[in-house]
Coordinates of C-alpha atoms in Angstrom, one line a residue:
Chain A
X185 CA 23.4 -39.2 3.2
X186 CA 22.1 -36.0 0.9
X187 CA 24.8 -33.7 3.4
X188 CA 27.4 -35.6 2.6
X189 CA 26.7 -35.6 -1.5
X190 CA 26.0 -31.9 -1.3
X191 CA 29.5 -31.3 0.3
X192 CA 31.5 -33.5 -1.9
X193 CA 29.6 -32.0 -4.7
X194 CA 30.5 -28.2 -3.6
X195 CA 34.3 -29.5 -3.2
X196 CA 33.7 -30.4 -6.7
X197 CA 32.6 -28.0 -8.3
X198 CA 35.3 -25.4 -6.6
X199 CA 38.0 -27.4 -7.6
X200 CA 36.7 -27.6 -11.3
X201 CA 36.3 -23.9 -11.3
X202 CA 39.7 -23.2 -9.7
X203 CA 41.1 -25.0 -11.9
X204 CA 39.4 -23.6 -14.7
X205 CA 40.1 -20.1 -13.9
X206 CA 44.1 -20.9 -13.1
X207 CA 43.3 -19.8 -9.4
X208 CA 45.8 -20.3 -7.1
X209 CA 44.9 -21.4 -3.6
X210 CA 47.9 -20.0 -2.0
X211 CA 46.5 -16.3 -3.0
X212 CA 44.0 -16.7 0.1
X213 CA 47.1 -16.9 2.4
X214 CA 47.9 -13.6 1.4
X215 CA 44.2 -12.3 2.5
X216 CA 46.4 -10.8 5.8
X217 CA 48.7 -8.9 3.8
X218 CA 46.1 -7.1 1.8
X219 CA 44.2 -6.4 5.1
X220 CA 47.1 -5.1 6.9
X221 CA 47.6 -2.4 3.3
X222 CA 44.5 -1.7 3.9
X223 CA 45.1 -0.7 7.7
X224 CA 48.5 0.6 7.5
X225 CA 47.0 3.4 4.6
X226 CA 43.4 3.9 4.2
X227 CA 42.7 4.7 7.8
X228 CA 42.6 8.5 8.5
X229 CA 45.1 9.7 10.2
X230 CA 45.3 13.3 11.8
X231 CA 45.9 14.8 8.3
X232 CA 43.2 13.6 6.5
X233 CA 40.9 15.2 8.9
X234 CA 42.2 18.7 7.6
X235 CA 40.0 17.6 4.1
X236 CA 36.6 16.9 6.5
X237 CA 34.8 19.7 5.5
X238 CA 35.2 19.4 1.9
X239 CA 34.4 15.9 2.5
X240 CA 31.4 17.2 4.4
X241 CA 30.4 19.5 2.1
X242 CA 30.3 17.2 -0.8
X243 CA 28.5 14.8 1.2
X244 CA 25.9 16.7 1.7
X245 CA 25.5 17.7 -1.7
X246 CA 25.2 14.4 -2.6
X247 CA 22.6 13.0 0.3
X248 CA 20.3 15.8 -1.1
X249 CA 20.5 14.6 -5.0
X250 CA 20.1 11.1 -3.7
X251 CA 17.0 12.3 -2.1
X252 CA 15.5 14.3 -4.7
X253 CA 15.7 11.7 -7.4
X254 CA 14.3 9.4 -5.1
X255 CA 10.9 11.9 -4.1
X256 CA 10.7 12.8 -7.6
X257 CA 10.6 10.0 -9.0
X258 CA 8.5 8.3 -6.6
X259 CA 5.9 10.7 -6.8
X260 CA 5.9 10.2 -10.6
X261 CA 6.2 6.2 -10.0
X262 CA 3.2 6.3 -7.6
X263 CA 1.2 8.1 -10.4
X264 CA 1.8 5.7 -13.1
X265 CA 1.7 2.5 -10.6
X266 CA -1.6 3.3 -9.9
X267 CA -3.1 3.8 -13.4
X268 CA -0.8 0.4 -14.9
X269 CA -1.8 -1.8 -12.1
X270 CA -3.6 -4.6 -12.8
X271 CA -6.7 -4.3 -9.8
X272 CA -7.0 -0.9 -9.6
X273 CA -6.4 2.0 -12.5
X274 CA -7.5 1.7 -16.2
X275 CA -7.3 -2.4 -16.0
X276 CA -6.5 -2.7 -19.5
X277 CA -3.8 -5.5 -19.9
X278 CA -2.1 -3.0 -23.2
X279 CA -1.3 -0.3 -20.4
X280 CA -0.3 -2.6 -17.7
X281 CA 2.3 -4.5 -20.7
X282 CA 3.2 -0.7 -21.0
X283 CA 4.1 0.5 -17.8
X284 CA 5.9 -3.0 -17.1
X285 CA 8.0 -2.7 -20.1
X286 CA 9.2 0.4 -19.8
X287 CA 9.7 0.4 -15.9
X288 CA 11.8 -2.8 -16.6
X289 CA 13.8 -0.9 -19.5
X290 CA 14.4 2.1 -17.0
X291 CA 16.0 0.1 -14.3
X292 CA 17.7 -3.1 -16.1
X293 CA 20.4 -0.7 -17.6
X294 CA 22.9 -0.7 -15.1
X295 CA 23.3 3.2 -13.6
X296 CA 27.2 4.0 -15.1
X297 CA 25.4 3.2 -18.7
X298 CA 23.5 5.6 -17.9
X299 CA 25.9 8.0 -16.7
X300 CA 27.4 7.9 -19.6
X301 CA 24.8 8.2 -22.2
X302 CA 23.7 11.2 -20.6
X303 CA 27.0 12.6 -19.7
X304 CA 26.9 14.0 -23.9
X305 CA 24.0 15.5 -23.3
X306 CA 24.6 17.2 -20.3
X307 CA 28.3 17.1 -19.8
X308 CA 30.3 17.1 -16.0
X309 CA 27.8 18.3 -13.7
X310 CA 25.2 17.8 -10.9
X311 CA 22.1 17.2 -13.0
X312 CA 24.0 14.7 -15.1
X313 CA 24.1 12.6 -11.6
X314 CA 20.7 13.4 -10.8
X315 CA 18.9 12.5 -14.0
X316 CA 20.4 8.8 -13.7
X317 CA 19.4 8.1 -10.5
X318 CA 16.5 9.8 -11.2
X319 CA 15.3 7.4 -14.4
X320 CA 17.0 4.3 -12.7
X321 CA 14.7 5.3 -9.9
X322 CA 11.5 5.5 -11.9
X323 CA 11.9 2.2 -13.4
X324 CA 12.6 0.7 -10.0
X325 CA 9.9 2.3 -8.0
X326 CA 7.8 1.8 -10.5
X327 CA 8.0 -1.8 -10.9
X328 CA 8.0 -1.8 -6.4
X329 CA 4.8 0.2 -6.8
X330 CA 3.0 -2.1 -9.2
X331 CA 3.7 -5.2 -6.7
X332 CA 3.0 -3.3 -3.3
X333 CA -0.8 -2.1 -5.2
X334 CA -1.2 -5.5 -6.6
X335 CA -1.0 -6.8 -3.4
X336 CA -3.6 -4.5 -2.0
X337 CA -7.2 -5.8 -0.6
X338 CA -9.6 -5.0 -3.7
X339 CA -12.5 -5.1 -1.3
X340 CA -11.9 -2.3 0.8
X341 CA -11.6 -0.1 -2.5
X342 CA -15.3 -2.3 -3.5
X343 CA -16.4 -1.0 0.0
X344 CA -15.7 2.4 -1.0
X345 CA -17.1 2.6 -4.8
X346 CA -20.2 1.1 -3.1
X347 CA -20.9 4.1 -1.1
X348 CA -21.0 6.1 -3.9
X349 CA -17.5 7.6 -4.0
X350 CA -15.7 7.8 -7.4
X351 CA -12.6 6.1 -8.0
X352 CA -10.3 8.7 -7.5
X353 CA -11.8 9.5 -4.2
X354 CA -11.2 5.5 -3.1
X355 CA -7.5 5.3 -4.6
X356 CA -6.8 8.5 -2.2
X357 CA -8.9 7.1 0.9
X358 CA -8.5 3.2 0.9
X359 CA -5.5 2.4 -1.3
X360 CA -3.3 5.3 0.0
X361 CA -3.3 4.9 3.8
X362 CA -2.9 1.4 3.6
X363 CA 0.2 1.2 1.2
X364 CA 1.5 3.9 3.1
X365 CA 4.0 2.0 5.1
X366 CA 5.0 -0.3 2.4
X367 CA 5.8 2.9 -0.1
X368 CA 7.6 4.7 2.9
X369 CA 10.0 1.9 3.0
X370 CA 10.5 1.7 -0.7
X371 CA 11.6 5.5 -0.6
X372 CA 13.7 5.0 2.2
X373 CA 15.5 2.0 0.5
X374 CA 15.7 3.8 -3.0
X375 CA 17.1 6.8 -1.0
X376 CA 20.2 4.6 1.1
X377 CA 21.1 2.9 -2.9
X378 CA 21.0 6.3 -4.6
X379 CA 23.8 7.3 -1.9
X380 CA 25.8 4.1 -2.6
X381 CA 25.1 4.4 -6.9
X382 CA 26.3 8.4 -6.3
X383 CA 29.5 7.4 -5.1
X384 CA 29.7 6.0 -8.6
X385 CA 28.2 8.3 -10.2
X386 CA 30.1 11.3 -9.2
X387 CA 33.3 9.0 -10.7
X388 CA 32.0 10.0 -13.9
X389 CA 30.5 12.9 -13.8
X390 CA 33.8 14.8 -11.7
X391 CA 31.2 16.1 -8.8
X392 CA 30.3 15.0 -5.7
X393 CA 31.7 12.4 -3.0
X394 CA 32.4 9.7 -6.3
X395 CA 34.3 12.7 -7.4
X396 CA 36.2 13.5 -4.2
X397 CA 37.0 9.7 -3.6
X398 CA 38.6 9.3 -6.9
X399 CA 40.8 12.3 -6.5
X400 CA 42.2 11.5 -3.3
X401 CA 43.0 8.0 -4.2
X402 CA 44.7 9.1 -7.6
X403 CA 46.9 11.8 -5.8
X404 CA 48.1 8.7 -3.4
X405 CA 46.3 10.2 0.0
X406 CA 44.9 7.4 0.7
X407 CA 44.2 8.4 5.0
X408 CA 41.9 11.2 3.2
X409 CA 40.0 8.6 1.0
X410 CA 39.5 6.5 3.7
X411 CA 38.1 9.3 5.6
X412 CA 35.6 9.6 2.7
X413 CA 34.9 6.0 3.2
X414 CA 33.9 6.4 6.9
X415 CA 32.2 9.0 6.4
X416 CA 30.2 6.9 4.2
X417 CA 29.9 4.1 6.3
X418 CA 28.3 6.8 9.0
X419 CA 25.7 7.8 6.0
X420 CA 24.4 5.3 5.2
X421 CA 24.2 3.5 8.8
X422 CA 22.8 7.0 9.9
X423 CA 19.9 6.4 6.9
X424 CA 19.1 2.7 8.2
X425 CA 18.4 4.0 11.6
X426 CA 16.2 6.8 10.4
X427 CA 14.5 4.8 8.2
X428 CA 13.9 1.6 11.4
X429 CA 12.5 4.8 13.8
X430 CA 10.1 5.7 10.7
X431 CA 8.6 2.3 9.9
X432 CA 8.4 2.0 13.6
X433 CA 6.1 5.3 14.4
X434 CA 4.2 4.6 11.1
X435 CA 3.4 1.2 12.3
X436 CA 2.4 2.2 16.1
Chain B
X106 CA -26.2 -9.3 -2.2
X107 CA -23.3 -8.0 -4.7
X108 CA -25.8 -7.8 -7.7
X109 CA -28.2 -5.7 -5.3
X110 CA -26.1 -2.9 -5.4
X111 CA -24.0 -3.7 -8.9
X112 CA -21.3 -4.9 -7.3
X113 CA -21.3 -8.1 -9.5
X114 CA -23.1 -6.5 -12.8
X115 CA -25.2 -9.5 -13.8
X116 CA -27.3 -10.1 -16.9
X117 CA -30.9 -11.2 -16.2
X118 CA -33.7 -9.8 -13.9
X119 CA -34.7 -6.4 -12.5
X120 CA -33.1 -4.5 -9.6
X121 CA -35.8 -1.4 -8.8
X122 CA -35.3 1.2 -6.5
X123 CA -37.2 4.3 -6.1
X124 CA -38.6 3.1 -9.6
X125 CA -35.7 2.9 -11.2
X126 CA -33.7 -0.6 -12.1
X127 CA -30.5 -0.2 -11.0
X128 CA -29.2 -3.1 -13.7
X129 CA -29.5 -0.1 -16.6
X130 CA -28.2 2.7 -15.3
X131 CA -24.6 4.0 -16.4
X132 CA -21.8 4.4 -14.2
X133 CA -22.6 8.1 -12.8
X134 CA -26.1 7.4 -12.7
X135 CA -25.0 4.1 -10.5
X136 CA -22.7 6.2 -8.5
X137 CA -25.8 8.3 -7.4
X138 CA -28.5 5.5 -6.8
X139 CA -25.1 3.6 -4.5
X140 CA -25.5 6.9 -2.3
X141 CA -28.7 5.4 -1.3
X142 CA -27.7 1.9 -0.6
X143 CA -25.5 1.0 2.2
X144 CA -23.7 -2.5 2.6
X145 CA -21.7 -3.7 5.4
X146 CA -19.4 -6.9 4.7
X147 CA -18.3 -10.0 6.9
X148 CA -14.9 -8.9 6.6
X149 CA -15.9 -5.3 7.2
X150 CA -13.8 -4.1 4.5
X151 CA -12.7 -0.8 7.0
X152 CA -9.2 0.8 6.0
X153 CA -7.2 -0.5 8.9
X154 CA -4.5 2.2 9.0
X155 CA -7.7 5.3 9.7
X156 CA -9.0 5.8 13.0
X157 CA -12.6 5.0 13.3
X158 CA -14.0 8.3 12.5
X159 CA -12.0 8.4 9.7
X160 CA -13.2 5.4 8.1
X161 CA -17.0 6.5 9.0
X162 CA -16.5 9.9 7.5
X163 CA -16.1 7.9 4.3
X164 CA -20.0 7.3 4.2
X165 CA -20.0 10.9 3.1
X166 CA -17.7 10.6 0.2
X167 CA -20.6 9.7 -2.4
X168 CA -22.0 13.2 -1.2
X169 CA -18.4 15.1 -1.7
X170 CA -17.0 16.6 -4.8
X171 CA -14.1 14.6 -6.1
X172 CA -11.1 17.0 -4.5
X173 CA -12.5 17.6 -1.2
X174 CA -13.4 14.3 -1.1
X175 CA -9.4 13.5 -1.7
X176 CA -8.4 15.3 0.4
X177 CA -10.2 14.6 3.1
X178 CA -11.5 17.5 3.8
X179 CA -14.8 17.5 5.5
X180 CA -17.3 19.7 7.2
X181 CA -17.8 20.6 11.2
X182 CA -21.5 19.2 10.5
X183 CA -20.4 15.5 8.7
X184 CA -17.6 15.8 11.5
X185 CA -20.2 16.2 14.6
X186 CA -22.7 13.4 12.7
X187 CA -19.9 10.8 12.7
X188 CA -19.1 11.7 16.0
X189 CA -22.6 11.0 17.2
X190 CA -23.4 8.0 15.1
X191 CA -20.1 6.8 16.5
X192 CA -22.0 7.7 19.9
X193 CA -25.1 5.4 19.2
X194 CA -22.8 2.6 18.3
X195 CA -21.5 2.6 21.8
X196 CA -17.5 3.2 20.3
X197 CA -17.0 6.8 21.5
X198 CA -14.0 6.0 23.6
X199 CA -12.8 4.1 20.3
X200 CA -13.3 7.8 18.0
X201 CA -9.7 8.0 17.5
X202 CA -8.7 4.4 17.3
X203 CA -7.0 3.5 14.4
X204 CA -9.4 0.3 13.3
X205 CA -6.5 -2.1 13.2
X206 CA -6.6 -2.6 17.0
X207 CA -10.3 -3.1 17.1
X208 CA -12.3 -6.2 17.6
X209 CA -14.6 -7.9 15.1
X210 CA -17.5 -6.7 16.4
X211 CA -15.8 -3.1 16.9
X212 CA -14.9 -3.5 13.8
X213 CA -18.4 -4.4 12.6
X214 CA -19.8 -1.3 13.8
X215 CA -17.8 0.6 12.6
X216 CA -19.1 -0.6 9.3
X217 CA -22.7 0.0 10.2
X218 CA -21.5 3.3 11.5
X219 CA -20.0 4.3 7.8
X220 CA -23.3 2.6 5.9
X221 CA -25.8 5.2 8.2
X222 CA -23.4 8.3 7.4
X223 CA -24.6 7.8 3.7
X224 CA -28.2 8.5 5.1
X225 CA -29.1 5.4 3.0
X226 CA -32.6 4.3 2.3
X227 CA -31.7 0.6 1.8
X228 CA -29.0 -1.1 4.2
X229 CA -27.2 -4.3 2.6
X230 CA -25.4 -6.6 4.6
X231 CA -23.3 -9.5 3.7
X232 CA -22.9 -12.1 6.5
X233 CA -22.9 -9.7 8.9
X234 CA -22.2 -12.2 12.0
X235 CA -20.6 -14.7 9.9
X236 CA -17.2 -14.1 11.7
X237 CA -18.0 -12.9 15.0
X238 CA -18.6 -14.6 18.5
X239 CA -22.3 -15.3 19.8
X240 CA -22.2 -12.0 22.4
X241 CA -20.9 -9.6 19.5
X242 CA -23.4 -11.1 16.8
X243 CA -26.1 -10.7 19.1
X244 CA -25.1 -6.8 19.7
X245 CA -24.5 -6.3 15.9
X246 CA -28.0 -7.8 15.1
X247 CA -29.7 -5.6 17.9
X248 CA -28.2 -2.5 16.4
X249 CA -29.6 -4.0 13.3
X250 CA -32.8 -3.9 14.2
X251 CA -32.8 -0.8 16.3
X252 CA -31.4 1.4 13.2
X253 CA -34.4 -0.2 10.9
X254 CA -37.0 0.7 13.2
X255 CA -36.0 4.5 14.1
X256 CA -35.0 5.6 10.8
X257 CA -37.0 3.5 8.9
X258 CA -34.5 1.7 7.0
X259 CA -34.8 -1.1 4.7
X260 CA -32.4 -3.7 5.9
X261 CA -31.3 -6.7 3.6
X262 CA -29.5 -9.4 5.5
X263 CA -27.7 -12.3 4.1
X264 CA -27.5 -15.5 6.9
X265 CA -27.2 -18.7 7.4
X266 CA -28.8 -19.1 11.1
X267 CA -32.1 -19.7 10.5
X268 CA -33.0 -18.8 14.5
X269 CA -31.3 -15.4 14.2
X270 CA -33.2 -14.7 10.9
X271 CA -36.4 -15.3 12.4
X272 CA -35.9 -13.7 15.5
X273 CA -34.9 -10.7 14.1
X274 CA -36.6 -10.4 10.5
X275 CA -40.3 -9.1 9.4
X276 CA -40.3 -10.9 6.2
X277 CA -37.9 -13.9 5.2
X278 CA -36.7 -15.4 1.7
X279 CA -35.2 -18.9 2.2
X280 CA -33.0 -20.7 -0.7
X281 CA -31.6 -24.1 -0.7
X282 CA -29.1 -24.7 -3.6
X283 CA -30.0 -21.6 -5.4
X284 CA -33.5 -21.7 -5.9
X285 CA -36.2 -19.9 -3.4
X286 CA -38.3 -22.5 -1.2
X287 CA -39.9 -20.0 1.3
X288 CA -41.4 -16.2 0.6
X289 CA -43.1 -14.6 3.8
X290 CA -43.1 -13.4 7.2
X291 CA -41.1 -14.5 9.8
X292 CA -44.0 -15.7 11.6
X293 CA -44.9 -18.3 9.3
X294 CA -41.4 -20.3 9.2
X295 CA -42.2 -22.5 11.7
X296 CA -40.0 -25.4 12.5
X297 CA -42.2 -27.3 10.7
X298 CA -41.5 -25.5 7.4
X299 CA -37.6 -25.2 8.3
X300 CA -36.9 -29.0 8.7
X301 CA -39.6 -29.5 5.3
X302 CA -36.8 -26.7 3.6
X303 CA -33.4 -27.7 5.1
X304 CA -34.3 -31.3 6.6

C-alpha cells in the first residue's frame, strides 16, 4: 500500500516540476545523440597524443599543489582540532564556538569564490591556486578533525594523565596513534577533491590542468581535451587505489 | 577508586599519601604524587594501535620530560625493564603485538605491566576481573598478589566477588549502598558476617 503511494507520489511530483520548468520529455530521446558528440570528438585520437607531455607535465604540477595544500593544512587543522575540541584541549566552550565558526566560514565558501577573491591579491599564478585549496582545506579538515577527536575514548587519555604524564605527552601517545587511521583517510580524501577543485581552479587562475583543459576546448581540439580528461580519470582512480593499499597496511 | 588518585576531584574527606593529602595539591604537584599511584581499569584503557611494549613503556612517561616523552623516545634501561616486566607477566612472545589482537586478560596484563613500570608505591585497580573469564581472573588476581608481596606494594582492589576478595585480600572494606558495613581482615568475614552484610 505505502509503495504504491510513494510511486504515484514521485510521478507526481516529476510531472509538476516538468511542467514547471517547461521541460520537454522528448529532450531525453536525444540522450544518444549527445553521447555519440561526445564519442565521435572528445576521444583522443592519434593527434592528441602529440600534447601528452604537456598534459603530463601540468598534471603533475597540479597533483603536487593538491597535495601540499592538503599536508599543510592538515598539519595546521590537526593543531587547532586538538586545542578546540571539546574532550580533549583547552575545554572551554568560547574556543571550541571559535574554532567551529571559523572552520565552517573557511569551507562553506564555495572554492571559485575563493579563487577569485584572491586572484586581486595575487593575480594568474600557482600560489593563487594553492592558497584556495589551501584555506578551503583548513576549514574542512578542521571541522573532520574536531569529529574524528570527539569521537575518541577519553579514558585511555585518563589512563595516561593518571600515570603522571602531562597532557601533551597523552595527546602525542594515546590520542595520536589511535586517530591515526581515521586522519590518514581524511588526507587522502582532501588530497583526491583538491585534484578535482584544481581542475577548476586552474580555469581561473590560467595554470595548471584547469588551465590546459580550457585551452584546448576553446581552440576546438577537442581529442586533446579529452585526453586531459582520461588522464584525469587515471589520477584520481590511481589516488583511490593508493589510498585502499594505505588504510589496508595501517589497519594490519 | 577515581577520587583515590583525583581522577574524579571530589569535595569532602582526606586522601593522604606519604603524608600528604592528595585532595590539595595543585595540578603539577598532582602530576608528581600520580607517579606514585598506579591504576589498572576493567576496560584496560591500553592504546590499541601500540604494540605491548609500547603501551607499557608509557608507565615511564610521568618520569620523562615533556619532548622526549612525545616523542617517544626512551632509554636502553626503561627499554630492557619493560621488556622484563613484560617477562614476569608471562607475554614475551606477545612484546611486539599490537594490543588490539590481544585477549582480555592479555590485555589486562598488559595494564598491570604499565602500572609496575611507574615503580609505584600504591597499585589501584578498578574491577580488575569484572570482564574477564574465570581462568584469566584467576591468573590476573595471582599476579596480583604475587607483585604485592615481592615488591611490597600497596594494592587497592575494587570487586564485587566476595570469595575472590577474601581469598586474595589481607584487610577488607565492605559497602552496601554506599555506606561501609565491614572494616578488617579478611579472616574475620566469615560467611556469617557476609550473608548479615549482603543477605
Amino acid at each position: 500500500m505505502a509503495n504504491c503511494c510513494d510511486r504515484s507520489c514521485l510521478m507526481g511530483m516529476y510531472a509538476a516540476a516538468s511542467l514547471a520548468l517547461g521541460f520537454n520529455q522528448s529532450t531525453l530521446l536525444e540522450l544518444q545523440t549527445g553521447f555519440a558528440w561526445m564519442a565521435r570528438n572528445f576521444v583522443p585520437t592519434g593527434g592528441a597524443l602529440a600534447n601528452l607531455t604537456t598534459i603530463l607535465y601540468q598534471l603533475w604540477r597540479t597533483f603536487v599543489i593538491a597535495v601540499a595544500a592538503a599536508g599543510i593544512a592538515g598539519v595546521m587543522s590537526l593543531v587547532i582540532a586538538v586545542i578546540g575540541a571539546q574532550n580533549i584541549g583547552v575545554r572551554n566552550a568560547g574556543v571550541t564556538w571559535l574554532v567551529r565558526g571559523c572552520a565552517s566560514i573557511l569551507r562553506n565558501i564555495p572554492i571559485i569564490a575563493w579563487a577569485l577573491i584572491l586572484l586581486f591579491s595575487f593575480k594568474q599564478n600557482e600560489l593563487t591556486g594553492f592558497l584556495a585549496l589551501f584555506l578551503m582545506n583548513l576549514g574542512f579538515l578542521t571541522r573532520a578533525f574536531l569529529e574524528t577527536i570527539e569521537d575518541f575514548d577519553t579514558n585511555k587519555f585518563e589512563a595516561l594523565t593518571a600515570t603522571g604524564a602531562n597532557k601533551l605527552q597523552a595527546i602525542c601517545q594515546a590520542l595520536l596513534p589511535e586517530i591515526a587511521v581515521p586522519l590518514v583517510e581524511w588526507l587522502l580524501y582532501m588530497i583526491e577533491n583538491n585534484v578535482r577543485d584544481a581542475t577548476l581552479v586552474g580555469l581561473l587562475t590560467g595554470t595548471g590542468i584547469g588551465f590546459l583543459f580550457d585551452l584546448y576546448f576553446k581552440s576546438l581540439n577537442y581529442p586533446a581535451a579529452g585526453l586531459v580528461v582520461l588522464t584525469l580519470i587515471v589520477l584520481v582512480i590511481g589516488l583511490e587505489l593508493l589510498s585502499n593499499q594505505i588504510e589496508r597496511r595501517m589497519s594490519a | 577508586m577515581r577520587s583515590l588518585n583525583q581522577l574524579i576531584r571530589d569535595d569532602a574527606g582526606t586522601v593522604t599519601l606519604n603524608g600528604e593529602n592528595l585532595r590539595l595539591l595543585n595540578k603539577r604537584a598532582l602530576q608528581r604524587a600520580r607517579r606514585n599511584i598506579g591504576m589498572i581499569f576493567q576496560n584496560y584503557n591500553l592504546i590499541d594501535a601500540l604494540t605491548v611494549v609500547e603501551n607499557v613503556l608509557h608507565g615511564c612517561l610521568g618520569r620523562k620530560s615533556t619532548l622526549r616523552g612525545m616523542l617517544a623516545l626512551y632509554s636502553a634501561d626503561e627499554r630492557a625493564e619493560a621488556m622484563a616486566l613484560i617477562g614476569e607477566m608471562g607475554l614475551s612472545e606477545f612484546a611486539f603485538v599490537q594490543c588490539r589482537h590481544l585477549s582480555g586478560g592479555q590485555k589486562q596484563r598488559v595494564g598491570i605491566a604499565r602500572a609496575l613500570m611507574q615503580h609505584p608505591q600504591v597499585l589501584l585497580c578498578d574491577e580488575p576481573i569484572a570482564s574477564l573469564d574465570p581462568k584469566s581472573a584467576t591468573l590476573v588476581m595471582d599476579i596480583l598478589r604475587q607483585q604485592a608481596d615481592n615488591k611490597q606494594l600497596i594494592v587497592v582492589v575494587n570487586l564485587h566477588q566476595v570469595a575472590i576478595a577474601r581469598g586474595y585480600a589481607d584487610h577488607i572494606v565492605a559497602l552496601n549502598q554506599g555506606a561501609k558495613v565491614f572494616d578488617g581482615t579478611a579472616a574475620a568475614l566469615t560467611d556469617a558476617r557476609v550473608q548479615e552484610i549482603y543477605g
